[in-house]
Amino acid sequence: MKKLSARRRHPLAALVVLLFALAATGGLYTAFAPAGEAKADKGSSQSLAIEEGKKLYDVGCSSCHGTGGQGTSDGPSLVGVGAASVDFQVGTGRMPLQQQGAQAPKKKQVYDQDEINQLAAYVASLGSGPSQPTKKQYDPNGSDVAKGGELFRTNCAQCHNFTGEGGALTHGKFAPDLGDVSEKHIYEAMQTGPQNMPSFPDTVMPEKDKRDIVAYVKTVNSDKSESPGGFKLGGFGPVSEGMFAWIFGLGSMVAVAVWVAARTAKARKS
Amino acid sequence: MSTATDTPGSAAAGEKKKAPAGERVADWADGRLGIFSLAKANMRKIFPDHWSFMLGEVALYSFIIIILTGVYLTLFFHPSMNEVEYHGPYVPMQGVQMSEAFASTLDISFDVRGGLLMRQIHHWAALIFLAAMFVHMMRVFFTGAFRKPREVNWLFGFLLFVLGMFTGFTGYSLPDDLLSGTGVRFMEGAILSVPIVGTYLSMFLFGGEFPGHDFIARFYSAHVLLLPGIMLGLLVAHLILVFYHKHTQFAGPGRTNKNVVGMPLLPVYMAKAGGFFFLVFGVISAVAALFTINPIWVLGPYRPDQVSTNAQPDWYMGFPEGLVRVMPGWEINVAGHSLVLGVFIPLMILPVVLGAIAVYPFIESWVTGDKREHHIADRPRNAPTRTGFGAAWIAWYFVLLVGGGNDLWATHFHLSINAITWFVRIGFFVVPVIVFVITRRICLGLQRRDRDKVLHGRESGTIKRLPHGEFVEVHEPLNQEQLHTLTAHEQYQPAEIGPGTDENGVERKVSRGQKMRAKLSKGYFGESGQIPKPTSEEYREIESGHGHH
């Protein structure tokens, strides 16, 4: 005890106490937080899924989208948006919405895939829309990457940047980084046009073109993409390059200059 | 011209055995080139030591690196806009239609040995070159090293910076990728906005409608021949003038306006500068080996129907980009011709922003009316108004850079791009004024501190209790060298217009220019413009009455 009291005025004491306090609060929270495992039973039939989806919808979505999906002043109508839309918005965590704003950002997803499917089934039952794509539809294996690149530069790059690093839109809206978006979600986004994105239905952009685009994005902007020139500094082009040249390039030059200038031919200081 | 070296006994010894080879070579060359007197005059040239005096060297060395790597790149680059289909090793481009310029840049990046490294060294060195010129220029500005006799050299340096911008821009455009093509399109738009001659200029430059089939070849000759040729000439002139004027030095004991205290060019600075060259080369190579720049393989070839976000120029063209990005899109119609003010006004402001810094030395010399030579560099604090202007200019430049990169500010700081645009629009006028006032105040504060240090010594941190109970901090007097350094600068007196009437009581004519000059001079050197430096009388008085603190 004496040791402890001797150290209570140590400069780092406050930090240690803070760390303990944070650990304690965090631990208590995890112990008592409601476990998010209220899983609904898997419905065997479609109507059961719709029924379960409706229950989930009433709890999680209806306050903004209305009790029948007709929309309110806080959220748009969901009639005819289709299952693909629900799969994208809920699957990327954008829905349920955290707060009203320029755009819903991607966040940790709240519902698991079974629940999403039920919600999707319910929303699809409100009016016909694009359905969830099958793996065959979006799997980029064997697609034409070069063609995808051309399509991407023609249709997507003006908002998402050359390699899908994301970009700014007006009034705080933005085109997100596509780096960690799954193939399915990229495909669904093109199909349904979520948030501020235009939609590219199959009549405008055939399935194969969408697959090519998915293949291109996965080739140039994923964990496995190669960067032959070295670290890519975010891939944002000349702004990040210029900043790097100033801070690190010229910064090291100044450091080197200071070092060289400090070494004169004068008699050594002893 | 000396025809023989002065080595004692060389004539006599020469008959018996030959002089050493080095001496014979030197003798041979001296007999034909007269290098002895040249070397004698210049090899012992003295250069003062200060790290900030080496910033210009960084620019010089990166320029040399750019030339070396650029020559290598010309061996493989095809400045042609012929359409080809790519069949090289980079998969995401296979089968894509592109110009030969773009294809050859891909080849340089993926097929030519060392090609990608050379490209990246070339490009990084270019960014660092311009940045080094910028800080070198700021060093010269803030230390007043542009004053007589160096005004012409200041202009040479300024021209080098501007030419560097355009050399960079033309080089950046050569690969004919989607990013640089957008930049060229931007430039075309700016040219088109010029009333009357705009369309003609554009047609002339591009050999017809944009993009045409000519501009790569034309930019190429400008980039590898015309612009660097002029720059090389200016650079040599710049260096000759540095030799001729001798280098400035900071005030210090033994340093006067008539001498230079430092180390001789040979051997000390030859070794230092040579070593520094390799350090600069090393830093640039390391950056180029580790970090990618302008990865044209993911940007794709230029097509006028495509565009990407994050389409910005390299940093030195960022401020014109900012000007255009934040300018309201005004357009008026004059007699059936539209005049795109939204682009034309920024185009006209561009030379104003650059020119503001170029003409400053002449404004200052007009205000001071000082015709003497200055070889002692000012400490920025001792010229508060100048320092204020310099800082304001940098702030102005930076505000425009923020405008040029507004989309990245928006995405990375979760801001609205419209808010940033409005910030830049207002900041363009307001930020320089605020920065000017604050910087000037900081300088005056530092001057007061210097004055305090000279008169009362340095705070030692030792607290002493006097017999009657008062606590005082012991101040250590400065030594003679420090006293000299802190008081060596001279202070101007504000210019007077003189009495309103002459000796005969007749009203004197005072031109508007004179009045303005007097006003400016008062702002520069009047009561609010500088803190009078301590005089020796003040110092002695304080010294004699010891005990006052």
mmCIF file of N, CA, C and O in Angstrom, chain B residues 366-368 385 389 440 493-498 510-529:
data_model
loop_
_atom_site.group_PDB
_atom_site.id
_atom_site.type_symbol
_atom_site.label_atom_id
_atom_site.label_comp_id
_atom_site.label_asym_id
_atom_site.label_seq_id
_atom_site.Cartn_x
_atom_site.Cartn_y
_atom_site.Cartn_z
ATOM 1 N N TRP B 366 11.471 51.197 -53.141
ATOM 2 C CA TRP B 366 10.873 52.519 -53.373
ATOM 3 C C TRP B 366 10.461 53.152 -52.051
ATOM 4 O O TRP B 366 10.677 54.341 -51.808
ATOM 5 N N VAL B 367 9.886 52.330 -51.166
ATOM 6 C CA VAL B 367 9.437 52.866 -49.878
ATOM 7 C C VAL B 367 10.627 53.308 -49.037
ATOM 8 O O VAL B 367 10.637 54.396 -48.471
ATOM 9 N N THR B 368 11.669 52.481 -48.977
ATOM 10 C CA THR B 368 12.815 52.839 -48.136
ATOM 11 C C THR B 368 13.672 53.904 -48.795
ATOM 12 O O THR B 368 14.363 54.646 -48.110
ATOM 13 N N THR B 385 7.033 44.401 -41.304
ATOM 14 C CA THR B 385 6.052 44.620 -42.364
ATOM 15 C C THR B 385 6.331 43.693 -43.537
ATOM 16 O O THR B 385 5.421 43.067 -44.091
ATOM 17 N N PHE B 389 3.957 40.768 -44.940
ATOM 18 C CA PHE B 389 3.544 40.598 -46.335
ATOM 19 C C PHE B 389 3.869 39.196 -46.837
ATOM 20 O O PHE B 389 3.048 38.563 -47.507
ATOM 21 N N ARG B 440 2.884 40.459 -38.120
ATOM 22 C CA ARG B 440 3.569 41.699 -37.782
ATOM 23 C C ARG B 440 3.636 41.861 -36.267
ATOM 24 O O ARG B 440 4.649 42.259 -35.713
ATOM 25 N N GLN B 493 14.376 55.271 -40.543
ATOM 26 C CA GLN B 493 13.450 56.265 -40.014
ATOM 27 C C GLN B 493 12.383 56.512 -41.068
ATOM 28 O O GLN B 493 12.675 56.457 -42.263
ATOM 29 N N PRO B 494 11.149 56.710 -40.636
ATOM 30 C CA PRO B 494 10.098 56.954 -41.636
ATOM 31 C C PRO B 494 10.409 58.191 -42.472
ATOM 32 O O PRO B 494 10.905 59.187 -41.952
ATOM 33 N N ALA B 495 10.127 58.105 -43.770
ATOM 34 C CA ALA B 495 10.401 59.223 -44.675
ATOM 35 C C ALA B 495 9.435 60.366 -44.390
ATOM 36 O O ALA B 495 8.277 60.161 -44.075
ATOM 37 N N GLU B 496 9.943 61.572 -44.465
ATOM 38 C CA GLU B 496 9.115 62.758 -44.229
ATOM 39 C C GLU B 496 8.793 63.417 -45.557
ATOM 40 O O GLU B 496 9.604 63.385 -46.484
ATOM 41 N N ILE B 497 7.622 63.988 -45.619
ATOM 42 C CA ILE B 497 7.305 64.736 -46.843
ATOM 43 C C ILE B 497 8.006 66.084 -46.810
ATOM 44 O O ILE B 497 8.292 66.692 -47.813
ATOM 45 N N GLY B 498 8.307 66.565 -45.627
ATOM 46 C CA GLY B 498 8.901 67.893 -45.500
ATOM 47 C C GLY B 498 7.816 68.921 -45.234
ATOM 48 O O GLY B 498 6.617 68.607 -45.266
ATOM 49 N N VAL B 510 3.720 68.691 -53.540
ATOM 50 C CA VAL B 510 4.037 67.327 -53.121
ATOM 51 C C VAL B 510 3.196 66.382 -53.959
ATOM 52 O O VAL B 510 1.971 66.453 -53.933
ATOM 53 N N SER B 511 3.869 65.560 -54.723
ATOM 54 C CA SER B 511 3.113 64.676 -55.616
ATOM 55 C C SER B 511 2.394 63.606 -54.808
ATOM 56 O O SER B 511 2.724 63.326 -53.658
ATOM 57 N N ARG B 512 1.389 63.044 -55.425
ATOM 58 C CA ARG B 512 0.617 62.012 -54.756
ATOM 59 C C ARG B 512 1.510 60.822 -54.404
ATOM 60 O O ARG B 512 1.389 60.218 -53.361
ATOM 61 N N GLY B 513 2.437 60.498 -55.324
ATOM 62 C CA GLY B 513 3.366 59.387 -55.086
ATOM 63 C C GLY B 513 4.192 59.615 -53.836
ATOM 64 O O GLY B 513 4.364 58.712 -53.024
ATOM 65 N N GLN B 514 4.658 60.868 -53.668
ATOM 66 C CA GLN B 514 5.481 61.162 -52.491
ATOM 67 C C GLN B 514 4.689 60.996 -51.212
ATOM 68 O O GLN B 514 5.186 60.476 -50.218
ATOM 69 N N LYS B 515 3.430 61.464 -51.274
ATOM 70 C CA LYS B 515 2.575 61.359 -50.094
ATOM 71 C C LYS B 515 2.369 59.898 -49.730
ATOM 72 O O LYS B 515 2.457 59.497 -48.577
ATOM 73 N N MET B 516 2.111 59.120 -50.761
ATOM 74 C CA MET B 516 1.852 57.707 -50.539
ATOM 75 C C MET B 516 3.093 57.034 -49.960
ATOM 76 O O MET B 516 3.016 56.215 -49.049
ATOM 77 N N ARG B 517 4.252 57.423 -50.511
ATOM 78 C CA ARG B 517 5.494 56.830 -50.042
ATOM 79 C C ARG B 517 5.711 57.156 -48.566
ATOM 80 O O ARG B 517 6.076 56.299 -47.763
ATOM 81 N N ALA B 518 5.446 58.393 -48.209
ATOM 82 C CA ALA B 518 5.632 58.791 -46.815
ATOM 83 C C ALA B 518 4.696 58.000 -45.910
ATOM 84 O O ALA B 518 5.069 57.560 -44.825
ATOM 85 N N LYS B 519 3.487 57.790 -46.382
ATOM 86 C CA LYS B 519 2.507 57.055 -45.604
ATOM 87 C C LYS B 519 2.967 55.610 -45.398
ATOM 88 O O LYS B 519 2.943 55.071 -44.294
ATOM 89 N N LEU B 520 3.389 54.989 -46.512
ATOM 90 C CA LEU B 520 3.865 53.599 -46.431
ATOM 91 C C LEU B 520 5.075 53.514 -45.520
ATOM 92 O O LEU B 520 5.188 52.616 -44.686
ATOM 93 N N SER B 521 5.968 54.467 -45.679
ATOM 94 C CA SER B 521 7.196 54.456 -44.895
ATOM 95 C C SER B 521 6.874 54.562 -43.413
ATOM 96 O O SER B 521 7.506 53.926 -42.575
ATOM 97 N N LYS B 522 5.843 55.361 -43.094
ATOM 98 C CA LYS B 522 5.439 55.487 -41.699
ATOM 99 C C LYS B 522 4.899 54.148 -41.195
ATOM 100 O O LYS B 522 5.186 53.720 -40.077
ATOM 101 N N GLY B 523 4.134 53.477 -42.054
ATOM 102 C CA GLY B 523 3.609 52.168 -41.679
ATOM 103 C C GLY B 523 4.724 51.164 -41.449
ATOM 104 O O GLY B 523 4.676 50.351 -40.539
ATOM 105 N N TYR B 524 5.734 51.256 -42.312
ATOM 106 C CA TYR B 524 6.852 50.316 -42.207
ATOM 107 C C TYR B 524 7.705 50.595 -40.980
ATOM 108 O O TYR B 524 8.050 49.694 -40.229
ATOM 109 N N PHE B 525 8.088 51.866 -40.836
ATOM 110 C CA PHE B 525 9.148 52.172 -39.870
ATOM 111 C C PHE B 525 8.707 53.137 -38.782
ATOM 112 O O PHE B 525 9.511 53.570 -37.974
ATOM 113 N N GLY B 526 7.428 53.491 -38.782
ATOM 114 C CA GLY B 526 6.942 54.398 -37.751
ATOM 115 C C GLY B 526 6.816 53.681 -36.416
ATOM 116 O O GLY B 526 7.303 52.573 -36.227
ATOM 117 N N GLU B 527 6.115 54.339 -35.499
ATOM 118 C CA GLU B 527 6.017 53.811 -34.143
ATOM 119 C C GLU B 527 5.436 52.408 -34.102
ATOM 120 O O GLU B 527 5.891 51.565 -33.329
ATOM 121 N N SER B 528 4.420 52.180 -34.943
ATOM 122 C CA SER B 528 3.767 50.871 -34.866
ATOM 123 C C SER B 528 4.473 49.849 -35.738
ATOM 124 O O SER B 528 4.099 48.691 -35.761
ATOM 125 N N GLY B 529 5.500 50.284 -36.461
ATOM 126 C CA GLY B 529 6.138 49.370 -37.402
ATOM 127 C C GLY B 529 7.396 48.712 -36.885
ATOM 128 O O GLY B 529 7.847 47.716 -37.437
#
